[in-house]
mmCIF file of C-alpha atoms in Angstrom:
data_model
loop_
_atom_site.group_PDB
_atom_site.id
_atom_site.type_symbol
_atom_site.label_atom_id
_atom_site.label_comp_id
_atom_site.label_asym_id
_atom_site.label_seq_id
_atom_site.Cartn_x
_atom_site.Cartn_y
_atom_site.Cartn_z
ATOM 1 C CA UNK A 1 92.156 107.243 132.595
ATOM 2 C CA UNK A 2 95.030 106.452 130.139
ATOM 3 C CA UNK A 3 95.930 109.205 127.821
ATOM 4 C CA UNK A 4 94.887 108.581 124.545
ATOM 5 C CA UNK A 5 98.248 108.690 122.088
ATOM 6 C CA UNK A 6 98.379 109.895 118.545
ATOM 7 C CA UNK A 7 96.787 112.503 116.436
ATOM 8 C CA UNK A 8 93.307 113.176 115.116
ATOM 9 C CA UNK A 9 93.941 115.012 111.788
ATOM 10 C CA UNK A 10 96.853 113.536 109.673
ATOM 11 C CA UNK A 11 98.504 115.281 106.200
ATOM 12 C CA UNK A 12 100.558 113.416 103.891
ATOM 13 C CA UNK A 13 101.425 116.226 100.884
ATOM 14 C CA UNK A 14 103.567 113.804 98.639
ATOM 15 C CA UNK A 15 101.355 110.603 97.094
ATOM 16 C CA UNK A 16 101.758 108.932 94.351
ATOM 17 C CA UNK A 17 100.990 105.291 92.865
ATOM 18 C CA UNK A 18 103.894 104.392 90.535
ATOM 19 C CA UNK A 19 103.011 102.097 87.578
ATOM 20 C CA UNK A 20 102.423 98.031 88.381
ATOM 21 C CA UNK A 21 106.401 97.383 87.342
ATOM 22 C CA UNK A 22 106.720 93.714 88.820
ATOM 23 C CA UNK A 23 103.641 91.656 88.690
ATOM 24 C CA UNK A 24 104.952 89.759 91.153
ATOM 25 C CA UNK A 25 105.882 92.465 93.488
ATOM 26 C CA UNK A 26 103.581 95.790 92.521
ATOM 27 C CA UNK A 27 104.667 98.799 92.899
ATOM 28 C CA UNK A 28 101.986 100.524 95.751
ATOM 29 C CA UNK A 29 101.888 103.054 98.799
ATOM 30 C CA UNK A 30 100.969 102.325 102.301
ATOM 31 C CA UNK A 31 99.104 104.420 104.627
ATOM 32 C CA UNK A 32 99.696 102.293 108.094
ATOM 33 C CA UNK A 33 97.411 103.346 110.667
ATOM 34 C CA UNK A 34 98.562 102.502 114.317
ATOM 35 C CA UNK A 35 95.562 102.291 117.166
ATOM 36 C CA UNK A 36 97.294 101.902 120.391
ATOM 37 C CA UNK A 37 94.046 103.367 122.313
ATOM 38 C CA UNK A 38 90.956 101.084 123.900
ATOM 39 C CA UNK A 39 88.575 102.859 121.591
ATOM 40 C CA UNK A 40 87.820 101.717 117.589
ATOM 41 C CA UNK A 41 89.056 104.740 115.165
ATOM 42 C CA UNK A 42 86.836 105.141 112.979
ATOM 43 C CA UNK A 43 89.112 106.936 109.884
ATOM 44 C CA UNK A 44 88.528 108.706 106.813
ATOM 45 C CA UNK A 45 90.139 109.338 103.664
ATOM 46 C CA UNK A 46 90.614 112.934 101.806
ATOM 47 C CA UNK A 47 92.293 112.711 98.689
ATOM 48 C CA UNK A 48 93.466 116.150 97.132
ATOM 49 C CA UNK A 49 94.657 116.570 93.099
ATOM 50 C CA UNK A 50 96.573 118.969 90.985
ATOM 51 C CA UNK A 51 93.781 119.589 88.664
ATOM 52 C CA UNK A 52 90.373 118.366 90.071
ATOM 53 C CA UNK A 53 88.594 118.711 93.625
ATOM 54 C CA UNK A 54 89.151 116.358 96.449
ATOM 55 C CA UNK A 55 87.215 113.196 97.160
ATOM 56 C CA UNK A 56 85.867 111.823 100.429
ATOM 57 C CA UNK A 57 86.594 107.612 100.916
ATOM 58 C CA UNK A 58 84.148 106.058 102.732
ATOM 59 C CA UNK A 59 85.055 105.331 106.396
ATOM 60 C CA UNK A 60 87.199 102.339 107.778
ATOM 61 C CA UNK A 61 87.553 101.277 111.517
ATOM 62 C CA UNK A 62 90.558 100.113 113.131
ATOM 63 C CA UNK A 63 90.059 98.479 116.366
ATOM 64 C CA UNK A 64 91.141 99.206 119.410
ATOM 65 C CA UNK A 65 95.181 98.225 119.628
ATOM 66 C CA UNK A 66 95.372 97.131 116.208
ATOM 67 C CA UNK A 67 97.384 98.568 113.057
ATOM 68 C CA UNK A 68 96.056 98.795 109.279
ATOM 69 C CA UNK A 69 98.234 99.203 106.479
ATOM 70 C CA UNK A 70 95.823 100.557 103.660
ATOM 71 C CA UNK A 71 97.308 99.524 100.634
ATOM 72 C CA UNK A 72 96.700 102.501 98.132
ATOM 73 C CA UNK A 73 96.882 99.957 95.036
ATOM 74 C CA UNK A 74 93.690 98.419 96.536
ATOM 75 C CA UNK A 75 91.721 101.536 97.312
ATOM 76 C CA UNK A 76 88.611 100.941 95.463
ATOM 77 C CA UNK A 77 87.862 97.814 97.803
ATOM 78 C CA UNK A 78 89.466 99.222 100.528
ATOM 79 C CA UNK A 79 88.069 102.854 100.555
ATOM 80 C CA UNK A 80 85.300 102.967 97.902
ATOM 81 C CA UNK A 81 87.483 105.389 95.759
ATOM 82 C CA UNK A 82 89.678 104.407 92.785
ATOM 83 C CA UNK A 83 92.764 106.144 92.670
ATOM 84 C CA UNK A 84 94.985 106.678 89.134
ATOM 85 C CA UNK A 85 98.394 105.346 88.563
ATOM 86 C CA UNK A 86 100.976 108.017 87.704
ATOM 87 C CA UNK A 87 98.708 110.855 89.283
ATOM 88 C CA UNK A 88 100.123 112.847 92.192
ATOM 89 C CA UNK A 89 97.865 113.705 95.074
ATOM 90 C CA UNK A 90 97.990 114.442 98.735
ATOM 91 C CA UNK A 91 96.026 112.937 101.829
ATOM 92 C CA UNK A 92 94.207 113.681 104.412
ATOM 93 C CA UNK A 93 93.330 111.188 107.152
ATOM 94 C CA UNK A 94 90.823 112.088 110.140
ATOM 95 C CA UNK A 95 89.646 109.634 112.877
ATOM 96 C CA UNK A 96 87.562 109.999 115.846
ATOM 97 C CA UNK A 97 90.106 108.963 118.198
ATOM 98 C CA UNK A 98 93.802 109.484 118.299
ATOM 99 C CA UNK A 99 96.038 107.474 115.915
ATOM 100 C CA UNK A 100 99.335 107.460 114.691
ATOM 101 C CA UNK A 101 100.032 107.509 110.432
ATOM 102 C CA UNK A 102 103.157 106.831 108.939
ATOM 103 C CA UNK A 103 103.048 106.525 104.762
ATOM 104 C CA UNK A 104 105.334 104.449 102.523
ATOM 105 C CA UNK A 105 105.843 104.180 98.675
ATOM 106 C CA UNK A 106 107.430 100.553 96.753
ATOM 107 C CA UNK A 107 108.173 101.129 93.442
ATOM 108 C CA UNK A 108 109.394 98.235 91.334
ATOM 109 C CA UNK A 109 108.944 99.856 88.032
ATOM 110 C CA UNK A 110 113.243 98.903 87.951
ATOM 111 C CA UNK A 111 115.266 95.929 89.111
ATOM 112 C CA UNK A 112 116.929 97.435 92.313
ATOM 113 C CA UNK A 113 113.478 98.999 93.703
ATOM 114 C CA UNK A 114 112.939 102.279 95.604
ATOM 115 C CA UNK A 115 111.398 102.829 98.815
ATOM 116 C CA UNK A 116 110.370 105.252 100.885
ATOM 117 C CA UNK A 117 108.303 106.037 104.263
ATOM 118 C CA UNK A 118 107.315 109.229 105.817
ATOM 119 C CA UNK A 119 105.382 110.148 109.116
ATOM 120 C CA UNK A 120 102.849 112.540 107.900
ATOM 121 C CA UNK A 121 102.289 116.125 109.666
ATOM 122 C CA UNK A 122 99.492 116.292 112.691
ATOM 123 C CA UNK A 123 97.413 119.036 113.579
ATOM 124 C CA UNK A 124 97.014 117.900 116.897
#
């Protein structure tokens, strides 16, 4: 049996969706969700605030060696949960098989753009 690689339980503390800037280009985050196992993951969504209590998105499935990048701007469709512009918040992502996260931020709100990309801690 091939050793399943990744992580169940994922934690991404710095979030943020920047305002639009560019139309053409919006400003969003990525959380990119590698599956390099033979099993579907079937992942969650935690989002944690400042100032109000978490909320749960509905669950995705990302099949078996496959990747998802979960653009943030697009979480209502994506997720079921809207998420604000210009409100920070912090992540948690659980599947039922081991995956790998890694999370990135474009922000176009000036001409010469900023971008960033973190791998998120694991708790396996």
């Amino acid at each position: 049996m091939e050793r399943e690689l990744g992580a169940k339980i994922w934690l991404i503390p710095d979030a943020y969706l920047p305002d639009v800037g560019d139309v053409n280009l919006p400003s969003h985050e990525s959380t990119c969700i590698l599956n390099v196992n033979d099993k579907p993951a079937t992942v969650k969504f935690t989002f944690y605030f400042e100032d109000r209590d978490p909320i749960e998105s509905k669950e995705i499935v990302v099949l078996a060696k496959r990747t998802w990048h979960v653009r943030l701007d697009r979480s209502e469709e994506i997720l079921g949960v809207k998420l604000e512009r210009d409100v920070p918040f912090a992540i948690k992502v659980e599947s039922n098989v081991k995956i790998v996260v890694q999370h990135s931020r474009l922000d176009t709100r000036q001409p010469n753009l900023a971008y960033m990309t973190a791998i998120p801690w694991n708790i396996d």
